[in-house]
GROMACS .gro file of C-alpha atoms in nm:
model
  294
    1MET     CA    1  -3.915  -2.252   2.685
    2SER     CA    2  -4.109  -1.931   2.771
    3ARG     CA    3  -4.153  -1.631   2.545
    4ARG     CA    4  -3.905  -1.439   2.764
    5GLY     CA    5  -3.645  -1.708   2.698
    6PHE     CA    6  -3.697  -1.683   2.325
    7ALA     CA    7  -3.671  -1.305   2.339
    8LEU     CA    8  -3.351  -1.320   2.544
    9LEU     CA    9  -3.200  -1.572   2.302
   10ALA     CA   10  -3.289  -1.350   2.006
   11VAL     CA   11  -3.127  -1.049   2.174
   12LEU     CA   12  -2.810  -1.246   2.247
   13TRP     CA   13  -2.784  -1.365   1.886
   14THR     CA   14  -2.840  -1.010   1.762
   15LEU     CA   15  -2.565  -0.877   1.991
   16THR     CA   16  -2.331  -1.151   1.873
   17ALA     CA   17  -2.399  -1.069   1.508
   18VAL     CA   18  -2.348  -0.697   1.567
   19THR     CA   19  -2.020  -0.767   1.750
   20VAL     CA   20  -1.892  -0.986   1.466
   21LEU     CA   21  -1.990  -0.730   1.203
   22THR     CA   22  -1.827  -0.450   1.401
   23ALA     CA   23  -1.506  -0.651   1.441
   24ALA     CA   24  -1.504  -0.727   1.068
   25ALA     CA   25  -1.553  -0.359   0.989
   26PHE     CA   26  -1.264  -0.261   1.217
   27ALA     CA   27  -1.042  -0.533   1.063
   28GLY     CA   28  -1.128  -0.411   0.715
   29ALA     CA   29  -1.051  -0.054   0.816
   30ARG     CA   30  -0.715  -0.158   0.963
   31LEU     CA   31  -0.632  -0.357   0.651
   32GLY     CA   32  -0.727  -0.065   0.431
   33SER     CA   33  -0.516   0.170   0.642
   34THR     CA   34  -0.216  -0.065   0.624
   35THR     CA   35  -0.256  -0.104   0.248
   36THR     CA   36  -0.273   0.272   0.200
   37ARG     CA   37   0.034   0.324   0.419
   38ASN     CA   38   0.230   0.059   0.227
   39ARG     CA   39   0.135   0.221  -0.103
   40VAL     CA   40   0.259   0.557   0.020
   41LEU     CA   41   0.585   0.400   0.144
   42LEU     CA   42   0.633   0.217  -0.185
   43ALA     CA   43   0.578   0.540  -0.378
   44ARG     CA   44   0.839   0.716  -0.160
   45ALA     CA   45   1.080   0.426  -0.213
   46ALA     CA   46   1.025   0.448  -0.590
   47TRP     CA   47   1.104   0.820  -0.589
   48ALA     CA   48   1.420   0.747  -0.387
   49ARG     CA   49   1.515   0.484  -0.642
   50GLU     CA   50   1.473   0.728  -0.931
   51ALA     CA   51   1.676   0.990  -0.744
   52CYS     CA   52   1.958   0.740  -0.703
   53ALA     CA   53   1.951   0.658  -1.074
   54GLU     CA   54   2.006   1.029  -1.143
   55ILE     CA   55   2.288   1.043  -0.885
   56LEU     CA   56   2.452   0.746  -1.057
   57GLN     CA   57   2.434   0.927  -1.391
   58ALA     CA   58   2.576   1.247  -1.241
   59ARG     CA   59   2.864   1.067  -1.069
   60TRP     CA   60   2.955   0.893  -1.393
   61ALA     CA   61   2.956   1.223  -1.582
   62SER     CA   62   3.170   1.411  -1.325
   63PRO     CA   63   3.504   1.244  -1.247
   64PRO     CA   64   3.681   1.205  -1.012
   65ASP     CA   65   3.409   1.016  -0.831
   66PRO     CA   66   3.336   0.675  -0.671
   67LEU     CA   67   3.295   0.529  -1.021
   68SER     CA   68   3.640   0.630  -1.146
   69ALA     CA   69   3.787   0.288  -1.065
   70MET     CA   70   3.547   0.132  -1.314
   71ARG     CA   71   3.675   0.361  -1.588
   72ARG     CA   72   4.026   0.237  -1.509
   73GLY     CA   73   3.921  -0.125  -1.553
   74GLY     CA   74   3.743  -0.204  -1.228
   75THR     CA   75   3.461  -0.455  -1.226
   76THR     CA   76   3.215  -0.306  -0.975
   77ALA     CA   77   3.137   0.040  -0.843
   78THR     CA   78   2.912   0.101  -0.545
   79LEU     CA   79   2.717   0.393  -0.406
   80ASP     CA   80   2.659   0.302  -0.043
   81SER     CA   81   2.341   0.404   0.135
   82VAL     CA   82   2.277   0.767   0.038
   83ASP     CA   83   2.062   0.973   0.277
   84LEU     CA   84   1.808   1.162   0.066
   85GLY     CA   85   1.637   1.330   0.359
   86ARG     CA   86   1.289   1.288   0.513
   87GLY     CA   87   1.370   0.927   0.602
   88THR     CA   88   1.444   0.807   0.248
   89TRP     CA   89   1.764   0.641   0.131
   90CYS     CA   90   1.905   0.477  -0.179
   91SER     CA   91   2.199   0.267  -0.294
   92ALA     CA   92   2.337   0.152  -0.627
   93THR     CA   93   2.589  -0.084  -0.780
   94LEU     CA   94   2.732  -0.071  -1.129
   95GLU     CA   95   2.885  -0.389  -1.269
   96ASP     CA   96   3.069  -0.478  -1.588
   97PRO     CA   97   2.919  -0.802  -1.728
   98SER     CA   98   3.206  -0.832  -1.977
   99VAL     CA   99   3.437  -0.950  -1.698
  100LYS     CA  100   3.242  -1.278  -1.703
  101LEU     CA  101   3.163  -1.542  -1.963
  102ASN     CA  102   2.812  -1.512  -2.103
  103LEU     CA  103   2.637  -1.840  -2.030
  104ASN     CA  104   2.398  -1.800  -2.323
  105LEU     CA  105   2.650  -1.695  -2.588
  106ALA     CA  106   2.973  -1.880  -2.506
  107ASP     CA  107   3.078  -2.172  -2.724
  108ARG     CA  108   3.183  -2.511  -2.594
  109PRO     CA  109   3.563  -2.450  -2.581
  110ALA     CA  110   3.516  -2.130  -2.378
  111LEU     CA  111   3.279  -2.300  -2.134
  112VAL     CA  112   3.517  -2.595  -2.095
  113THR     CA  113   3.806  -2.359  -2.017
  114VAL     CA  114   3.617  -2.177  -1.743
  115PHE     CA  115   3.470  -2.496  -1.596
  116GLN     CA  116   3.814  -2.657  -1.582
  117ALA     CA  117   3.926  -2.377  -1.350
  118VAL     CA  118   3.662  -2.488  -1.097
  119VAL     CA  119   3.603  -2.857  -1.173
  120HIS     CA  120   3.928  -3.048  -1.202
  121ARG     CA  121   3.793  -3.369  -1.355
  122ALA     CA  122   3.788  -3.371  -1.736
  123ALA     CA  123   3.508  -3.627  -1.766
  124LEU     CA  124   3.285  -3.428  -1.530
  125VAL     CA  125   3.357  -3.105  -1.719
  126ASP     CA  126   3.249  -3.269  -2.047
  127SER     CA  127   2.929  -3.395  -1.884
  128LEU     CA  128   2.842  -3.059  -1.727
  129VAL     CA  129   2.912  -2.855  -2.040
  130ASP     CA  130   2.715  -3.086  -2.269
  131ALA     CA  131   2.420  -3.086  -2.027
  132LEU     CA  132   2.435  -2.705  -2.016
  133LEU     CA  133   2.440  -2.677  -2.395
  134ASP     CA  134   2.150  -2.924  -2.427
  135TRP     CA  135   1.952  -2.715  -2.176
  136ARG     CA  136   1.987  -2.394  -2.377
  137ASP     CA  137   1.975  -2.519  -2.737
  138PRO     CA  138   1.637  -2.538  -2.917
  139ASP     CA  139   1.667  -2.897  -3.042
  140ALA     CA  140   1.595  -3.232  -2.878
  141VAL     CA  141   1.913  -3.407  -2.991
  142PRO     CA  142   2.140  -3.490  -2.695
  143ARG     CA  143   2.514  -3.430  -2.714
  144PRO     CA  144   2.754  -3.720  -2.643
  145PHE     CA  145   2.767  -3.640  -2.270
  146GLY     CA  146   2.451  -3.430  -2.255
  147ASP     CA  147   2.091  -3.461  -2.148
  148GLU     CA  148   1.779  -3.369  -2.347
  149SER     CA  149   1.505  -3.423  -2.090
  150SER     CA  150   1.151  -3.288  -2.100
  151GLY     CA  151   1.237  -3.036  -1.830
  152ASN     CA  152   1.497  -2.855  -2.039
  153ARG     CA  153   1.427  -2.491  -2.116
  154ASN     CA  154   1.553  -2.523  -2.475
  155GLY     CA  155   1.625  -2.153  -2.465
  156PRO     CA  156   1.854  -1.896  -2.299
  157PHE     CA  157   1.917  -1.910  -1.924
  158ALA     CA  158   1.725  -1.647  -1.729
  159ASP     CA  159   2.010  -1.615  -1.479
  160VAL     CA  160   2.315  -1.808  -1.366
  161TRP     CA  161   2.131  -1.974  -1.078
  162GLU     CA  162   1.908  -2.155  -1.326
  163LEU     CA  163   2.205  -2.390  -1.365
  164ARG     CA  164   2.081  -2.563  -1.049
  165TYR     CA  165   1.813  -2.732  -1.259
  166VAL     CA  166   2.061  -2.870  -1.513
  167ARG     CA  167   2.176  -3.227  -1.466
  168GLY     CA  168   2.493  -3.254  -1.258
  169PHE     CA  169   2.492  -2.901  -1.114
  170THR     CA  170   2.466  -2.857  -0.737
  171ASP     CA  171   2.407  -2.537  -0.542
  172SER     CA  172   2.767  -2.537  -0.421
  173LEU     CA  173   2.904  -2.585  -0.773
  174VAL     CA  174   2.689  -2.303  -0.910
  175ALA     CA  175   2.812  -2.079  -0.628
  176GLU     CA  176   3.172  -2.155  -0.729
  177LEU     CA  177   3.098  -2.080  -1.096
  178THR     CA  178   2.899  -1.761  -1.035
  179PRO     CA  179   3.204  -1.527  -1.018
  180PHE     CA  180   3.291  -1.628  -1.375
  181LEU     CA  181   2.950  -1.654  -1.547
  182THR     CA  182   2.671  -1.415  -1.642
  183THR     CA  183   2.361  -1.398  -1.858
  184ARG     CA  184   2.397  -1.026  -1.930
  185GLY     CA  185   2.603  -0.825  -2.172
  186THR     CA  186   2.713  -0.870  -2.530
  187GLY     CA  187   2.923  -1.182  -2.476
  188ALA     CA  188   3.255  -1.003  -2.537
  189ILE     CA  189   3.523  -1.026  -2.266
  190ASN     CA  190   3.692  -0.715  -2.125
  191VAL     CA  191   4.063  -0.798  -2.128
  192ASN     CA  192   4.141  -0.502  -1.902
  193ALA     CA  193   3.919  -0.628  -1.619
  194ALA     CA  194   3.828  -0.998  -1.653
  195PRO     CA  195   3.983  -1.249  -1.409
  196ARG     CA  196   4.240  -1.507  -1.511
  197GLU     CA  197   3.981  -1.785  -1.544
  198VAL     CA  198   3.778  -1.586  -1.798
  199LEU     CA  199   4.074  -1.444  -1.990
  200ALA     CA  200   4.192  -1.798  -2.057
  201ALA     CA  201   3.871  -1.862  -2.253
  202LEU     CA  202   3.965  -1.609  -2.523
  203PRO     CA  203   4.096  -1.741  -2.858
  204GLY     CA  204   4.472  -1.717  -2.905
  205ILE     CA  205   4.545  -1.662  -2.536
  206THR     CA  206   4.841  -1.837  -2.371
  207GLU     CA  207   4.943  -1.845  -2.006
  208GLU     CA  208   5.201  -1.579  -2.086
  209THR     CA  209   4.937  -1.352  -2.239
  210VAL     CA  210   4.713  -1.390  -1.935
  211SER     CA  211   5.002  -1.304  -1.702
  212VAL     CA  212   5.095  -0.999  -1.912
  213LEU     CA  213   4.736  -0.875  -1.903
  214LEU     CA  214   4.712  -0.914  -1.527
  215MET     CA  215   5.049  -0.747  -1.461
  216HIS     CA  216   4.965  -0.456  -1.691
  217ARG     CA  217   4.659  -0.356  -1.489
  218GLY     CA  218   4.862  -0.144  -1.252
  219SER     CA  219   4.937   0.096  -1.537
  220ALA     CA  220   4.737   0.240  -1.825
  221MET     CA  221   4.460   0.034  -1.982
  222LEU     CA  222   4.543  -0.143  -2.306
  223ALA     CA  223   4.370   0.025  -2.599
  224ASN     CA  224   4.355  -0.256  -2.854
  225ALA     CA  225   4.484  -0.596  -2.965
  226ASP     CA  226   4.790  -0.445  -3.135
  227ALA     CA  227   4.899  -0.286  -2.807
  228LEU     CA  228   4.864  -0.625  -2.639
  229ALA     CA  229   5.062  -0.801  -2.912
  230GLY     CA  230   5.346  -0.552  -2.863
  231LEU     CA  231   5.391  -0.667  -2.503
  232LEU     CA  232   5.423  -1.038  -2.583
  233SER     CA  233   5.714  -1.266  -2.661
  234PRO     CA  234   5.746  -1.384  -3.023
  235SER     CA  235   5.584  -1.722  -2.948
  236ALA     CA  236   5.289  -1.578  -2.753
  237ARG     CA  237   5.244  -1.307  -3.018
  238ALA     CA  238   5.240  -1.568  -3.293
  239THR     CA  239   4.970  -1.765  -3.108
  240LEU     CA  240   4.761  -1.450  -3.067
  241LEU     CA  241   4.800  -1.346  -3.430
  242ALA     CA  242   4.710  -1.695  -3.550
  243SER     CA  243   4.366  -1.645  -3.394
  244TYR     CA  244   4.355  -1.268  -3.446
  245PRO     CA  245   4.011  -1.245  -3.618
  246GLU     CA  246   3.851  -1.466  -3.352
  247PHE     CA  247   4.023  -1.272  -3.073
  248VAL     CA  248   3.909  -0.928  -3.187
  249ARG     CA  249   3.551  -1.055  -3.217
  250ALA     CA  250   3.556  -1.203  -2.866
  251ALA     CA  251   3.755  -0.935  -2.680
  252VAL     CA  252   3.692  -0.573  -2.585
  253PHE     CA  253   3.918  -0.324  -2.409
  254ALA     CA  254   3.643  -0.125  -2.233
  255PRO     CA  255   3.300  -0.235  -2.111
  256PRO     CA  256   3.043  -0.218  -2.394
  257GLN     CA  257   2.761  -0.235  -2.139
  258LEU     CA  258   2.722  -0.182  -1.765
  259VAL     CA  259   2.451  -0.320  -1.538
  260GLY     CA  260   2.323  -0.090  -1.265
  261VAL     CA  261   2.110  -0.212  -0.976
  262VAL     CA  262   1.944   0.081  -0.798
  263THR     CA  263   1.744   0.047  -0.475
  264GLY     CA  264   1.538   0.305  -0.287
  265GLY     CA  265   1.370   0.271   0.050
  266VAL     CA  266   1.226   0.439   0.358
  267ARG     CA  267   1.413   0.403   0.687
  268GLY     CA  268   1.242   0.196   0.954
  269THR     CA  269   1.045  -0.009   0.702
  270PRO     CA  270   1.128  -0.321   0.498
  271ILE     CA  271   0.971  -0.175   0.183
  272THR     CA  272   1.210  -0.109  -0.105
  273ALA     CA  273   1.183  -0.034  -0.476
  274ARG     CA  274   1.448  -0.169  -0.712
  275VAL     CA  275   1.534  -0.135  -1.078
  276THR     CA  276   1.800  -0.303  -1.291
  277LEU     CA  277   1.936  -0.078  -1.565
  278MET     CA  278   2.122  -0.208  -1.868
  279THR     CA  279   2.334   0.084  -1.982
  280VAL     CA  280   2.584   0.169  -2.254
  281PRO     CA  281   2.870   0.409  -2.167
  282VAL     CA  282   2.872   0.693  -2.418
  283ALA     CA  283   3.037   1.035  -2.415
  284GLY     CA  284   2.998   1.165  -2.061
  285ARG     CA  285   2.695   0.961  -1.964
  286LEU     CA  286   2.530   0.622  -1.938
  287ALA     CA  287   2.262   0.556  -2.199
  288VAL     CA  288   1.988   0.333  -2.055
  289ILE     CA  289   1.882   0.071  -2.310
  290ARG     CA  290   1.664  -0.145  -2.083
  291ARG     CA  291   1.489  -0.118  -1.746
  292GLU     CA  292   1.374  -0.410  -1.532
  293THR     CA  293   1.162  -0.281  -1.244
  294GLU     CA  294   1.092  -0.495  -0.939
   0.00000   0.00000   0.00000
C-alpha cells in the first residue's frame, strides 16, 4: 500500500474517532439534561406532596369537610386530585387501621375468627394460622399445624402481602384477607367502624352484639363499653361482661391512629413523590408520629 493509502486510512480512522467522541458527548449532555429535568420535576412533586399534607391537616381541623365522615366512624377519607397551580397536583387518603386486625399483634383465636370468615375449612384455617404464627415468632419450634422453615422471617410482617411467602397462602387468598388485616396501628379494634368479620374477633362478642354494633352506626357513635352493654339483651350483656377486662383492652371507640398516604406530582409526567404519615388525632389536629418517604 502507498503512503497516500496509509494517510487516507489514518484520516478515516481519525474522523471515525472524532464522530464517536462527539456522539458520546452529545449523549452525555442529553443524559445530564434529562437527569436535571427529572430532579427539578421530583422537587416540584415533593413540594406538592408537602402542600397536600398541610391541606389534609387544615381539612381535619376545620369541619365540616371531606374528612367529617371519618370522625363519625368512617374507615377512609379521600382528597381527590387537588390542582395546586403551575401544573402541580396532589392527592391524599386517610385510613383507620383499627378497622382491621393487626397481623403482627393478634393472638391465635382472633386470627382464627377472621380467617374462618374467608376460609370455610377448619383444618385449613388451623394450618394457615399456625404457619402465620411460626413465620412471625422468633423461635424455631413449629406449632402443631405450623411450619418453621429457614425462609421464615421470625419477626413482624412488613405488610399484609408478605403473607404470600407463608406456606399455604396464595395471591388470591391474600387478596381476600386484605380487607380485614393490617400491619399498622396499635392492634386495638374500632367497634364503631370495623366490619363484621373483625368485630367477631373481639373477646366477649356474640352475634347479637355484632348486629347491634352494625345497626347502631346510623346514629351517634358509641362512647364506651358501658354504652354498648346497655344496648344488649341480658344474655349478650353477660357474655360481654364475663370478658370485660379483655374487651376493653382490645376495643376502642375512636381511631387511636390514622394512616395518611399523600402523593404529589406534576401533570404530564409520571414522576410523583409520596409519603406515608402515621398520625394520632388530638384536639383539632393530627399529630404526625412517623413519616415514611418514598
